[in-house]
mmCIF file of C-alpha atoms in Angstrom:
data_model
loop_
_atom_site.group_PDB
_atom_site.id
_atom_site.type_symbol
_atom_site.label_atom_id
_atom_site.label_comp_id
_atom_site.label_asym_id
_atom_site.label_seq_id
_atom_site.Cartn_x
_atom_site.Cartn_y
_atom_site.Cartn_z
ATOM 1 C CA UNK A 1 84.206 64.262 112.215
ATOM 2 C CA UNK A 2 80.771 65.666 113.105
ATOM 3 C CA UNK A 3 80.978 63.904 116.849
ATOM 4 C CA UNK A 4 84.850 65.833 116.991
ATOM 5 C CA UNK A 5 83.089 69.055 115.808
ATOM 6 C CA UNK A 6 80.479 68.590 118.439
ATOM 7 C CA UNK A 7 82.863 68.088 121.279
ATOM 8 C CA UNK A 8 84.816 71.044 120.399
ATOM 9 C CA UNK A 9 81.855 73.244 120.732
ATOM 10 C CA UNK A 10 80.968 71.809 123.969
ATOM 11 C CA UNK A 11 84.411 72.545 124.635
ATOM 12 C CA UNK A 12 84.346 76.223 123.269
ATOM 13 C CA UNK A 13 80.997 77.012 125.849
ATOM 14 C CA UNK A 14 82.854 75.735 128.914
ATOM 15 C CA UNK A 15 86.186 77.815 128.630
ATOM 16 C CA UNK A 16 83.310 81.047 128.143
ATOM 17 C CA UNK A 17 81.790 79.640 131.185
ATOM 18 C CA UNK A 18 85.207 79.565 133.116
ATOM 19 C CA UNK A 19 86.580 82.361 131.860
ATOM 20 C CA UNK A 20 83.456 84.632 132.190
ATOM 21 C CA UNK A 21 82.317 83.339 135.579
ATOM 22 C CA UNK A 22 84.378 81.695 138.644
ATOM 23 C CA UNK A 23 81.611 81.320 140.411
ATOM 24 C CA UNK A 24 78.909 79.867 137.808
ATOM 25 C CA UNK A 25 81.634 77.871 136.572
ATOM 26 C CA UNK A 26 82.176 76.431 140.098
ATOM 27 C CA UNK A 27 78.231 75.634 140.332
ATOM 28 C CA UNK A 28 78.755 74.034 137.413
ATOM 29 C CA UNK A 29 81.130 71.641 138.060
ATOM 30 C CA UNK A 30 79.460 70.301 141.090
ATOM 31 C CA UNK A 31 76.677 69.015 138.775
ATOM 32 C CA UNK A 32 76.799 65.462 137.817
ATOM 33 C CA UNK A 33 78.989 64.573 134.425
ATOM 34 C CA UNK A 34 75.926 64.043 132.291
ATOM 35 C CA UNK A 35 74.485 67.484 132.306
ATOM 36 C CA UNK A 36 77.145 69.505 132.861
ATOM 37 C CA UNK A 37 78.166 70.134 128.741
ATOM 38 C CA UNK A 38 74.461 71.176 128.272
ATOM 39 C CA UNK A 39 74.533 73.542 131.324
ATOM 40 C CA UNK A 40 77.875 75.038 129.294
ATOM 41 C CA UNK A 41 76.403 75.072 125.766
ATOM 42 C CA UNK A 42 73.583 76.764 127.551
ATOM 43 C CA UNK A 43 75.432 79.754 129.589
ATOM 44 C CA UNK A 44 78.022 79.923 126.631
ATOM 45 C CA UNK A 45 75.085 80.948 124.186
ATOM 46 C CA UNK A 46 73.740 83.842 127.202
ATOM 47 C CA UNK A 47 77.182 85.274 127.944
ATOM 48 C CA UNK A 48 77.523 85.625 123.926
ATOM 49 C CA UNK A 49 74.320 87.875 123.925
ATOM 50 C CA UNK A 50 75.177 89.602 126.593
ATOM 51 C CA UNK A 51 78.453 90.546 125.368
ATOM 52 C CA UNK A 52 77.296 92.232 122.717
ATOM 53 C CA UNK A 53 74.864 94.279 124.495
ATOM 54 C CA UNK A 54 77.567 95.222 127.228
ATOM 55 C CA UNK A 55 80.574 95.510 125.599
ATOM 56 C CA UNK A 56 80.820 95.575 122.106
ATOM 57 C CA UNK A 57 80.694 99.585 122.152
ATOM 58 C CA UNK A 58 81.545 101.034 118.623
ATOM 59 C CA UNK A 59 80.032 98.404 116.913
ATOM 60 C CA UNK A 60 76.182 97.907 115.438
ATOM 61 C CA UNK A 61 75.300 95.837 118.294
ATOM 62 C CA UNK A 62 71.153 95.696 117.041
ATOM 63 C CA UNK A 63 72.760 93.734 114.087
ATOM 64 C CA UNK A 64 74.954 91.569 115.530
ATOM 65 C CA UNK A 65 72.257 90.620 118.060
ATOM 66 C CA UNK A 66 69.932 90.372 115.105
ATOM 67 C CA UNK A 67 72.248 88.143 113.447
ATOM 68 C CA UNK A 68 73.200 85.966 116.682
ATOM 69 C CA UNK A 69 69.062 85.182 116.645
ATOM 70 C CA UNK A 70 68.758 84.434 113.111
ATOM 71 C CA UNK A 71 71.359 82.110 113.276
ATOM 72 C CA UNK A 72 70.621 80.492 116.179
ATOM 73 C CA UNK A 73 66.383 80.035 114.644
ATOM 74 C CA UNK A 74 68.293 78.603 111.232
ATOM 75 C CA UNK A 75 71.161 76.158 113.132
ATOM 76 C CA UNK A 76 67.946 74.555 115.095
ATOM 77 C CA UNK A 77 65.992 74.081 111.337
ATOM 78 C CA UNK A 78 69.372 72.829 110.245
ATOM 79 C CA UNK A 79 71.296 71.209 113.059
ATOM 80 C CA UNK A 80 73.998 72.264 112.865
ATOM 81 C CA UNK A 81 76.054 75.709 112.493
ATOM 82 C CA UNK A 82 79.666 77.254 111.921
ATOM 83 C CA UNK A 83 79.381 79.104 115.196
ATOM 84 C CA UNK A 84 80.801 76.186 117.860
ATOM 85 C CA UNK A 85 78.570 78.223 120.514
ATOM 86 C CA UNK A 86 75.573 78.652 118.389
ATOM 87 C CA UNK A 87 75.913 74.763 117.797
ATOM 88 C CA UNK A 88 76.451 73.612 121.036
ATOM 89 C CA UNK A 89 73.369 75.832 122.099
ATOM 90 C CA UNK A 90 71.023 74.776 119.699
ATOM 91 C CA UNK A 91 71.783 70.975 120.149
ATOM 92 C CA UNK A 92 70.819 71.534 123.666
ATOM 93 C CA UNK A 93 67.662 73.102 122.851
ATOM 94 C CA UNK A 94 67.175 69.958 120.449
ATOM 95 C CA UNK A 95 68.032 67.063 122.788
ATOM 96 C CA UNK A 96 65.869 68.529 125.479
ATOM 97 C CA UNK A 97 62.883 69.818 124.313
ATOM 98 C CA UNK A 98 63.556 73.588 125.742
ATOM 99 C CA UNK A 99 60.589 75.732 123.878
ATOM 100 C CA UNK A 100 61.314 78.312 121.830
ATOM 101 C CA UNK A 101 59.635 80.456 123.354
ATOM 102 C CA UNK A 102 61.935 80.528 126.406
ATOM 103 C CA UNK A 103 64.653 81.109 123.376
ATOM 104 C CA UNK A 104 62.692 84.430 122.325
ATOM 105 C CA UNK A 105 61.886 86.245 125.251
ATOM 106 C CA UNK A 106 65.618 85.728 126.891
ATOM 107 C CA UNK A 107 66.355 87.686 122.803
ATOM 108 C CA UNK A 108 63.904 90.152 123.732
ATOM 109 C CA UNK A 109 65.659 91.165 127.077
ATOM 110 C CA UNK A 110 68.791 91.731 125.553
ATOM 111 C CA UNK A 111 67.548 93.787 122.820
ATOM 112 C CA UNK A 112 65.718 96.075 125.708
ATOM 113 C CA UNK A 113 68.921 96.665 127.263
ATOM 114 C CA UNK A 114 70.189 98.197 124.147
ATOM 115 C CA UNK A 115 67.104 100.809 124.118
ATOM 116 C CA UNK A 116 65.334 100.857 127.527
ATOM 117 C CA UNK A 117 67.445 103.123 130.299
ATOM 118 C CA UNK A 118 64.829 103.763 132.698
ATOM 119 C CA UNK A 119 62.765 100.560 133.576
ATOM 120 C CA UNK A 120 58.811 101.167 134.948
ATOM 121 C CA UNK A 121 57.825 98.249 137.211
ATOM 122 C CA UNK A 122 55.823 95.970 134.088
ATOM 123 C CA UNK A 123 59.088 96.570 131.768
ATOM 124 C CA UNK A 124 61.650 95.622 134.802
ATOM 125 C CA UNK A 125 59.523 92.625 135.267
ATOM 126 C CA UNK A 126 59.462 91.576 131.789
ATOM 127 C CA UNK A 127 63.206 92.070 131.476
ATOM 128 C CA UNK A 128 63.756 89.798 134.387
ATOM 129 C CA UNK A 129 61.552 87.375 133.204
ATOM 130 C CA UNK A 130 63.339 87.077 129.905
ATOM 131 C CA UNK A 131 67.197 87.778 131.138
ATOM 132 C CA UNK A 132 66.771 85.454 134.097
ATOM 133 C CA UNK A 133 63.597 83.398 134.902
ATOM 134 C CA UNK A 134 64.151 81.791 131.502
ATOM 135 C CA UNK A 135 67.749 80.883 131.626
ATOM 136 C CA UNK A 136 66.592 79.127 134.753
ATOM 137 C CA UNK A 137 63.503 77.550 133.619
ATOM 138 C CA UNK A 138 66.208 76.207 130.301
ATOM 139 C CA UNK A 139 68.339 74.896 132.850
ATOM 140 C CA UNK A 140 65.335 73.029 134.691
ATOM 141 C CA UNK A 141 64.863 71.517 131.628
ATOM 142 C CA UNK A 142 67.639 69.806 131.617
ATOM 143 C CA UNK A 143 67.984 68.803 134.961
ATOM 144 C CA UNK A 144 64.748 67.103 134.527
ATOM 145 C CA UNK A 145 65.465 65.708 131.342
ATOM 146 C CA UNK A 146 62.243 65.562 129.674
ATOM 147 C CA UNK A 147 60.153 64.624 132.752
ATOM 148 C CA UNK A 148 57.223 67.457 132.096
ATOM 149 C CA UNK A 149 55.501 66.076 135.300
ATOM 150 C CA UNK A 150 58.917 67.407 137.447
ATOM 151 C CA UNK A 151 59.231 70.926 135.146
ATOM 152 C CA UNK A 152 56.029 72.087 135.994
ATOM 153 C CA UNK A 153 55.846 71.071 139.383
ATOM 154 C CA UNK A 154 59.553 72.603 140.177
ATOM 155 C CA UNK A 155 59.179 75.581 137.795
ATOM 156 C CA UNK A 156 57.714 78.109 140.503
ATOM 157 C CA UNK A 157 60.652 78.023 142.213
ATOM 158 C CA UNK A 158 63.443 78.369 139.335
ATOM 159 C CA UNK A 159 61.850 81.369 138.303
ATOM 160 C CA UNK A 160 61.845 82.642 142.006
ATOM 161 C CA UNK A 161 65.525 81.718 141.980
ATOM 162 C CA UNK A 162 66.320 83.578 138.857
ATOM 163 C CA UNK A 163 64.546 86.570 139.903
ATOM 164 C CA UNK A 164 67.143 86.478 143.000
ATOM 165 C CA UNK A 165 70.363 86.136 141.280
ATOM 166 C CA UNK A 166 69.099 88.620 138.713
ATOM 167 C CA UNK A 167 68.285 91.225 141.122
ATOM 168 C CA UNK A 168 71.579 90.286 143.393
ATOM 169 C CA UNK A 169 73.751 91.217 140.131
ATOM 170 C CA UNK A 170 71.841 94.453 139.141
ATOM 171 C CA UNK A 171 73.049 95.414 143.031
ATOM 172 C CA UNK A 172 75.972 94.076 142.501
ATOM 173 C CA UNK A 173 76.612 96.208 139.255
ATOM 174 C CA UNK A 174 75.049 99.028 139.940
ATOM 175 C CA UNK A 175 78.224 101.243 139.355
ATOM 176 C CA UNK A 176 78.574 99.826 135.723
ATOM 177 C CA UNK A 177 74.837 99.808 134.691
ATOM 178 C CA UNK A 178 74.141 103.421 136.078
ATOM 179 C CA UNK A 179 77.277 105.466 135.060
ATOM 180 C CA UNK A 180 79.145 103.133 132.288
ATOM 181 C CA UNK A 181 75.850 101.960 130.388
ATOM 182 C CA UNK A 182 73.401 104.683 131.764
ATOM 183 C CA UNK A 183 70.393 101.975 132.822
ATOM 184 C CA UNK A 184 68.303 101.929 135.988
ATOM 185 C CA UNK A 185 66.682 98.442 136.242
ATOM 186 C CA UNK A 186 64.941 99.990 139.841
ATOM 187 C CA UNK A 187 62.049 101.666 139.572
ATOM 188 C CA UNK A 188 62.229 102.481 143.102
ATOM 189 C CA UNK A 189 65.697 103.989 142.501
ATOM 190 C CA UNK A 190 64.468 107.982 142.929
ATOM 191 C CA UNK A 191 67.078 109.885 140.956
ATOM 192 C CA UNK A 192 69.041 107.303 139.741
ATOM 193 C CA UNK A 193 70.564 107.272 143.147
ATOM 194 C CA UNK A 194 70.891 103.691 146.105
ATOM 195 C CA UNK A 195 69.973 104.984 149.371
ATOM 196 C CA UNK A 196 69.939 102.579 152.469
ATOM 197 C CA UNK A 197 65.738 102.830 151.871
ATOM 198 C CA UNK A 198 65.590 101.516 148.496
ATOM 199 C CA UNK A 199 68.448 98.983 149.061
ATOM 200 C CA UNK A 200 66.386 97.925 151.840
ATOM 201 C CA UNK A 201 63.278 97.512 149.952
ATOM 202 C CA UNK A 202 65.162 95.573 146.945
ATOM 203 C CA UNK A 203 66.894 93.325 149.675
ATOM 204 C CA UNK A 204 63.943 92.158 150.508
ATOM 205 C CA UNK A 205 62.677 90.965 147.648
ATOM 206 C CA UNK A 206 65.710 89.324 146.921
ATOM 207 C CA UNK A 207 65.497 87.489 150.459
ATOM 208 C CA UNK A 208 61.795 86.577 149.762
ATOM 209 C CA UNK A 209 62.885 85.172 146.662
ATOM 210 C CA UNK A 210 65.750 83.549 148.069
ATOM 211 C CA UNK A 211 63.422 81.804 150.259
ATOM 212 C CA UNK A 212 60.764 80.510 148.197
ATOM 213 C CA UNK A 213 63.258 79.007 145.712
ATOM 214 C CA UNK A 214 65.670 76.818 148.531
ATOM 215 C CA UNK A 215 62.698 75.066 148.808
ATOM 216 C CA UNK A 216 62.656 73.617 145.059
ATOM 217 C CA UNK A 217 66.368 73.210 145.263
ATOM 218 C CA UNK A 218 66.019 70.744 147.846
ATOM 219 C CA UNK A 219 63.662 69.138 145.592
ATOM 220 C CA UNK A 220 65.727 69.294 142.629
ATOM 221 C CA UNK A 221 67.293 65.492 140.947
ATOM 222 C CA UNK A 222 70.385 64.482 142.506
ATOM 223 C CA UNK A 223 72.206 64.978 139.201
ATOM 224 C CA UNK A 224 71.813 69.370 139.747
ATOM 225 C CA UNK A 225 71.317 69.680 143.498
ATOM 226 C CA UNK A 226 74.580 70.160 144.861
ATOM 227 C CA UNK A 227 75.245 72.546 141.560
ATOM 228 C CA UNK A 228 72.104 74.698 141.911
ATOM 229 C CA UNK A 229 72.385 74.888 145.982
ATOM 230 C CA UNK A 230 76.694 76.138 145.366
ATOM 231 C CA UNK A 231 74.905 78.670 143.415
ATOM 232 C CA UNK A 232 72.277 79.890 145.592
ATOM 233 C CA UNK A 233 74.751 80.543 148.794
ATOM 234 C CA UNK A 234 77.022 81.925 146.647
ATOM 235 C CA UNK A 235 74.575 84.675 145.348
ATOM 236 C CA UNK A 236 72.899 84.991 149.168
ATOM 237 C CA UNK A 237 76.436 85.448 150.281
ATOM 238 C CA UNK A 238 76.616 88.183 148.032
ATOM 239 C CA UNK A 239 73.696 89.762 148.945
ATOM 240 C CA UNK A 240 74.178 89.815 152.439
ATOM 241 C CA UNK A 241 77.947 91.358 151.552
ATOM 242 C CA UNK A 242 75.436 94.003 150.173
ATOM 243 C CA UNK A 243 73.623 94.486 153.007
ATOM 244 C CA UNK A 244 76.598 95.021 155.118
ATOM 245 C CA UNK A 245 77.848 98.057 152.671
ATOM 246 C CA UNK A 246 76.868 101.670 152.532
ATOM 247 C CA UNK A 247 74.390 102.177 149.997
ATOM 248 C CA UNK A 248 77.013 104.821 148.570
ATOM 249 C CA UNK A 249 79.915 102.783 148.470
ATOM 250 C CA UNK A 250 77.833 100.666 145.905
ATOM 251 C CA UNK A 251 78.419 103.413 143.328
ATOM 252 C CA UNK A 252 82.344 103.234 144.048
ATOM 253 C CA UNK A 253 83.378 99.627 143.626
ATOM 254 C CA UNK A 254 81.926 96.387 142.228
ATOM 255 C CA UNK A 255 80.798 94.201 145.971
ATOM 256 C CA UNK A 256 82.770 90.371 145.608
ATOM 257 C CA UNK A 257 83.384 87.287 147.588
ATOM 258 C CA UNK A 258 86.498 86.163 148.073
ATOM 259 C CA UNK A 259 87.797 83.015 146.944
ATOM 260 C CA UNK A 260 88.466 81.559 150.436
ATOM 261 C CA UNK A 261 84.555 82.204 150.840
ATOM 262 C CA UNK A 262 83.949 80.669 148.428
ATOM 263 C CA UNK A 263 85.665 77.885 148.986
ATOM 264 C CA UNK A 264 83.867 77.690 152.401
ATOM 265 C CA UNK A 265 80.690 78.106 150.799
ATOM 266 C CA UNK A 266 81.588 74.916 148.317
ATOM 267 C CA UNK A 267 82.490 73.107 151.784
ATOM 268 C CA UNK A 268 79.286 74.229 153.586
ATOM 269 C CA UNK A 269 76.834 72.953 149.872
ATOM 270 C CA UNK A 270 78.896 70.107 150.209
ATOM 271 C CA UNK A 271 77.963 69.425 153.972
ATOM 272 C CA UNK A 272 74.487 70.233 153.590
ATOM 273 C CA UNK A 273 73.690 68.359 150.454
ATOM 274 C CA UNK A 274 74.164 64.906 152.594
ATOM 275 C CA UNK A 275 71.553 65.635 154.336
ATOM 276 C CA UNK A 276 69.125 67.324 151.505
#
């Protein structure tokens, strides 16, 4: 029964992932069979935390975070836990060695999102580093599975490649996080307000990132390359639909890609990854 239970929260984390994100979900599935679960249990435990700093208005969202992160410290002492996405998270963390303190500091982003509005430059850095760099560095983990030698050598550019898709969705978002939830993650955001300047500026860190990390990808095991490169052209697709609009029109509507790009996109990673 406890190998049923197990599958089911496996199962539980990858309708989050699918439901919460098309196009994570479709990075996901081009990874090989053997890692995909943990790359679930993994995002199903971040969209959970993220949730409840985003959207569970009305309720005491400090506690339930508080909760979510004493629960997940006591499943990993136990093994085991009553929360299917707890459980398939910390069974991950178990089977492939992912340190705590990766764990922490991703806890301690989320819990500056619900008291941080305005972010300085050392704050927005630490808040990337924990909301992004580390979700990447957790996945790296498991790609490598176990092989230190590979995690440190490929870890400068996961981080890089968090930073990117990090910075890509506070663009991407910036409707929601100014007006709805009243946060500017852009220091260089004078006023609270996008200009075609600052995009400008924060474009091009997000291309300098971009850059940096394709070279790891290429270098990634065959088991995550196709899944991780999907992801990258999907998010440098999106940023270069950003370019293309109006600083103000990002304050009116949320920037996408379309399916049928994305579909081409799948096509091109598919193309390319013969040859990486």
């Amino acid at each position: 029964m406890e190998k049923l239970y197990e599958k089911v929260s496996f199962d539980i984390s990858r309708l989050v992932t699918n439901r919460y994100s098309t196009s994570f979900s479709i990075g996901t599935r081009c990874l090989s069979a053997t890692i995909r679960p943990a790359i679930y249990g993994l995002y199903g435990f971040v969209r959970l935390a993220d949730e409840i700093v985003d959207s569970f208005h009305g309720y005491d969202r400090q506690s339930l975070l508080e909760e979510l992160e004493k629960e997940f410290h006591l499943a990993l002492d136990r093994g085991i836990s009553t929360n299917p996405i707890i459980n398939s998270f910390q069974k991950i963390v178990r089977n492939y060695k992912i340190d705590n303190d990766l764990v922490d500091s991703f806890l301690s982003s989320m819990k500056m999102d619900l008291h941080v509005e305005k972010f300085d430059d050392l704050r927005l850095k630490e808040y990337i580093y924990g909301s992004a760099e580390v979700v990447e560095l957790m996945c790296l983990k498991i790609f490598v599975q176990g092989n230190d030698t590979e995690y440190q050598r490929l870890k400068p550019f996961a981080v890089r490649l968090g930073a990117a898709f990090q910075k890509v969705n506070f663009l991407r978002d910036i409707q929601t996080d100014i007006i709805g939830l009243h946060r500017v993650y852009f220091p260089v955001l004078n006023d609270d307000t996008i200009n075609e300047n600052n995009k400008e500026k924060i474009l091009a860190e997000i291309y300098e990132d971009f850059s940096i990390a394709e070279q790891g990808i290429r270098e990634l095991p065959s088991c995550a390359c196709l899944g991780v490169y999907t992801a990258y052209l999907y998010y440098l697709s999106l940023a270069k639909a950003i370019e293309e609009t109006p600083a103000e029109m990002l304050m009116k509507r949320r920037i996408r890609v379309s399916n049928r790009k994305k579909a081409l996109l799948l096509g091109r990673a598919c193309l390319t990854y013969k040859f990486i």
